[in-house]
Amino acid sequence: MKLWRWLMTPDPEPGFTRRKLGRLLIRVLLFTVVATLLSGLLRLAGLGPYLDTWWGTLLFVLLLYVPFFRFLTVDTFVPGRPAVDTRQPRRRERQRYAGVRKRPPQAGGRRR
């Protein structure tokens, strides 16, 4: 379980370090083993002629790569910053007057 957590935890360091490249190599090797085993099982099931066509190969690759996309790209992309909530000051102002029957002052409470 520790190996899986090590593989699936993004590395906070920017750029490709030796550790990241090692993780990527292990992920690619695991993906290759799973793809080979799955292809062999499908051929044993009698689907070999279909896997040899262009559309069979395309379908196999899409069905394999889509679930493994997150697994293969954990360290490739830098995690984005969380979006800043612009409604927070307004929400805070609205909560300030929670339970009061009157509405909060319009235009920020300034007099004209």
PDB file of C-alpha atoms in Angstrom:
ATOM      1  CA  MET A   1       0.000   0.000   0.000  1.00  0.00           C
ATOM      2  CA  LYS A   2       2.912   2.358   0.655  1.00  0.00           C
ATOM      3  CA  LEU A   3       4.177   1.813  -2.903  1.00  0.00           C
ATOM      4  CA  TRP A   4       0.734   2.724  -4.308  1.00  0.00           C
ATOM      5  CA  ARG A   5       0.540   5.883  -2.167  1.00  0.00           C
ATOM      6  CA  TRP A   6       4.066   6.806  -3.304  1.00  0.00           C
ATOM      7  CA  LEU A   7       3.037   6.348  -6.932  1.00  0.00           C
ATOM      8  CA  MET A   8      -0.213   8.315  -6.648  1.00  0.00           C
ATOM      9  CA  THR A   9       0.948  11.293  -4.541  1.00  0.00           C
ATOM     10  CA  PRO A  10       1.928  14.299  -6.679  1.00  0.00           C
ATOM     11  CA  ASP A  11       5.409  15.649  -6.109  1.00  0.00           C
ATOM     12  CA  PRO A  12       5.346  19.337  -5.086  1.00  0.00           C
ATOM     13  CA  GLU A  13       8.774  20.051  -6.590  1.00  0.00           C
ATOM     14  CA  PRO A  14       8.620  21.738 -10.008  1.00  0.00           C
ATOM     15  CA  GLY A  15      10.421  20.190 -12.949  1.00  0.00           C
ATOM     16  CA  PHE A  16      11.512  16.630 -13.578  1.00  0.00           C
ATOM     17  CA  THR A  17      13.719  15.352 -10.801  1.00  0.00           C
ATOM     18  CA  ARG A  18      15.329  11.929 -10.612  1.00  0.00           C
ATOM     19  CA  ARG A  19      12.580  10.796  -8.225  1.00  0.00           C
ATOM     20  CA  LYS A  20       9.812  11.911 -10.604  1.00  0.00           C
ATOM     21  CA  LEU A  21      11.438  10.187 -13.539  1.00  0.00           C
ATOM     22  CA  GLY A  22      11.740   7.007 -11.465  1.00  0.00           C
ATOM     23  CA  ARG A  23       8.048   7.153 -10.610  1.00  0.00           C
ATOM     24  CA  LEU A  24       7.165   7.763 -14.242  1.00  0.00           C
ATOM     25  CA  LEU A  25       9.270   4.802 -15.321  1.00  0.00           C
ATOM     26  CA  ILE A  26       7.541   2.528 -12.797  1.00  0.00           C
ATOM     27  CA  ARG A  27       4.107   3.775 -13.911  1.00  0.00           C
ATOM     28  CA  VAL A  28       4.901   3.184 -17.573  1.00  0.00           C
ATOM     29  CA  LEU A  29       6.217  -0.309 -16.833  1.00  0.00           C
ATOM     30  CA  LEU A  30       3.069  -1.153 -14.820  1.00  0.00           C
ATOM     31  CA  PHE A  31       0.871   0.230 -17.597  1.00  0.00           C
ATOM     32  CA  THR A  32       2.770  -1.824 -20.197  1.00  0.00           C
ATOM     33  CA  VAL A  33       2.394  -5.006 -18.149  1.00  0.00           C
ATOM     34  CA  VAL A  34      -1.353  -4.424 -17.697  1.00  0.00           C
ATOM     35  CA  ALA A  35      -1.801  -3.634 -21.413  1.00  0.00           C
ATOM     36  CA  THR A  36       0.114  -6.745 -22.453  1.00  0.00           C
ATOM     37  CA  LEU A  37      -1.794  -8.997 -20.074  1.00  0.00           C
ATOM     38  CA  LEU A  38      -5.139  -7.558 -21.135  1.00  0.00           C
ATOM     39  CA  SER A  39      -4.277  -7.930 -24.815  1.00  0.00           C
ATOM     40  CA  GLY A  40      -3.208 -11.531 -24.225  1.00  0.00           C
ATOM     41  CA  LEU A  41      -6.445 -12.299 -22.372  1.00  0.00           C
ATOM     42  CA  LEU A  42      -8.527 -10.777 -25.170  1.00  0.00           C
ATOM     43  CA  ARG A  43      -6.631 -12.829 -27.747  1.00  0.00           C
ATOM     44  CA  LEU A  44      -7.213 -15.990 -25.695  1.00  0.00           C
ATOM     45  CA  ALA A  45     -10.913 -15.134 -25.615  1.00  0.00           C
ATOM     46  CA  GLY A  46     -10.958 -15.227 -29.433  1.00  0.00           C
ATOM     47  CA  LEU A  47     -10.935 -11.473 -30.083  1.00  0.00           C
ATOM     48  CA  GLY A  48      -7.501 -11.497 -31.761  1.00  0.00           C
ATOM     49  CA  PRO A  49      -8.773 -10.881 -35.316  1.00  0.00           C
ATOM     50  CA  TYR A  50     -10.685  -7.828 -34.092  1.00  0.00           C
ATOM     51  CA  LEU A  51      -7.672  -6.452 -32.217  1.00  0.00           C
ATOM     52  CA  ASP A  52      -5.648  -6.635 -35.432  1.00  0.00           C
ATOM     53  CA  THR A  53      -7.942  -4.152 -37.216  1.00  0.00           C
ATOM     54  CA  TRP A  54      -7.409  -0.399 -36.948  1.00  0.00           C
ATOM     55  CA  TRP A  55     -10.719   0.175 -35.195  1.00  0.00           C
ATOM     56  CA  GLY A  56     -10.122  -2.689 -32.764  1.00  0.00           C
ATOM     57  CA  THR A  57      -6.721  -1.287 -31.847  1.00  0.00           C
ATOM     58  CA  LEU A  58      -8.208   2.201 -31.484  1.00  0.00           C
ATOM     59  CA  LEU A  59     -10.982   0.929 -29.237  1.00  0.00           C
ATOM     60  CA  PHE A  60      -8.524  -1.082 -27.130  1.00  0.00           C
ATOM     61  CA  VAL A  61      -6.183   1.890 -26.711  1.00  0.00           C
ATOM     62  CA  LEU A  62      -9.002   4.288 -25.808  1.00  0.00           C
ATOM     63  CA  LEU A  63     -10.540   1.883 -23.315  1.00  0.00           C
ATOM     64  CA  LEU A  64      -7.140   1.356 -21.744  1.00  0.00           C
ATOM     65  CA  TYR A  65      -5.704   4.865 -21.755  1.00  0.00           C
ATOM     66  CA  VAL A  66      -8.756   6.749 -20.487  1.00  0.00           C
ATOM     67  CA  PRO A  67      -8.853   4.985 -17.086  1.00  0.00           C
ATOM     68  CA  PHE A  68      -5.060   5.120 -16.777  1.00  0.00           C
ATOM     69  CA  PHE A  69      -4.753   8.809 -17.729  1.00  0.00           C
ATOM     70  CA  ARG A  70      -4.741  10.073 -14.140  1.00  0.00           C
ATOM     71  CA  PHE A  71      -2.359   7.308 -13.100  1.00  0.00           C
ATOM     72  CA  LEU A  72       0.134   8.205 -15.835  1.00  0.00           C
ATOM     73  CA  THR A  73      -0.006  12.006 -15.430  1.00  0.00           C
ATOM     74  CA  VAL A  74       0.101  12.512 -11.652  1.00  0.00           C
ATOM     75  CA  ASP A  75       3.460  14.310 -11.734  1.00  0.00           C
ATOM     76  CA  THR A  76       3.349  15.711 -15.247  1.00  0.00           C
ATOM     77  CA  PHE A  77       1.098  18.706 -14.632  1.00  0.00           C
ATOM     78  CA  VAL A  78       1.569  21.221 -11.835  1.00  0.00           C
ATOM     79  CA  PRO A  79      -1.527  21.331  -9.615  1.00  0.00           C
ATOM     80  CA  GLY A  80      -3.494  24.505 -10.221  1.00  0.00           C
ATOM     81  CA  ARG A  81      -4.208  27.083  -7.588  1.00  0.00           C
ATOM     82  CA  PRO A  82      -7.682  27.005  -6.096  1.00  0.00           C
ATOM     83  CA  ALA A  83      -9.999  29.558  -7.629  1.00  0.00           C
ATOM     84  CA  VAL A  84     -10.532  32.698  -5.585  1.00  0.00           C
ATOM     85  CA  ASP A  85     -14.149  33.051  -4.540  1.00  0.00           C
ATOM     86  CA  THR A  86     -15.221  36.617  -5.391  1.00  0.00           C
ATOM     87  CA  ARG A  87     -18.564  36.106  -3.679  1.00  0.00           C
ATOM     88  CA  GLN A  88     -16.988  35.663  -0.256  1.00  0.00           C
ATOM     89  CA  PRO A  89     -17.177  39.344   0.854  1.00  0.00           C
ATOM     90  CA  ARG A  90     -20.800  39.529  -0.268  1.00  0.00           C
ATOM     91  CA  ARG A  91     -21.609  36.277   1.533  1.00  0.00           C
ATOM     92  CA  ARG A  92     -19.879  37.533   4.662  1.00  0.00           C
ATOM     93  CA  GLU A  93     -21.913  40.768   4.503  1.00  0.00           C
ATOM     94  CA  ARG A  94     -25.129  38.806   4.030  1.00  0.00           C
ATOM     95  CA  GLN A  95     -24.316  36.526   6.968  1.00  0.00           C
ATOM     96  CA  ARG A  96     -23.629  39.561   9.103  1.00  0.00           C
ATOM     97  CA  TYR A  97     -27.311  40.448   8.873  1.00  0.00           C
ATOM     98  CA  ALA A  98     -28.564  36.885   9.304  1.00  0.00           C
ATOM     99  CA  GLY A  99     -31.624  36.699  11.545  1.00  0.00           C
ATOM    100  CA  VAL A 100     -32.438  40.404  11.149  1.00  0.00           C
ATOM    101  CA  ARG A 101     -35.762  41.139   9.463  1.00  0.00           C
ATOM    102  CA  LYS A 102     -34.515  44.249   7.699  1.00  0.00           C
ATOM    103  CA  ARG A 103     -32.397  43.859   4.606  1.00  0.00           C
ATOM    104  CA  PRO A 104     -28.746  44.888   4.738  1.00  0.00           C
ATOM    105  CA  PRO A 105     -28.102  48.399   3.487  1.00  0.00           C
ATOM    106  CA  GLN A 106     -27.809  48.737  -0.253  1.00  0.00           C
ATOM    107  CA  ALA A 107     -24.695  50.326  -1.803  1.00  0.00           C
ATOM    108  CA  GLY A 108     -22.440  49.187   1.017  1.00  0.00           C
ATOM    109  CA  GLY A 109     -24.135  51.168   3.780  1.00  0.00           C
ATOM    110  CA  ARG A 110     -22.947  54.555   2.561  1.00  0.00           C
ATOM    111  CA  ARG A 111     -25.191  57.607   2.748  1.00  0.00           C
ATOM    112  CA  ARG A 112     -25.678  59.849  -0.223  1.00  0.00           C
TER     113      ARG A 112
END
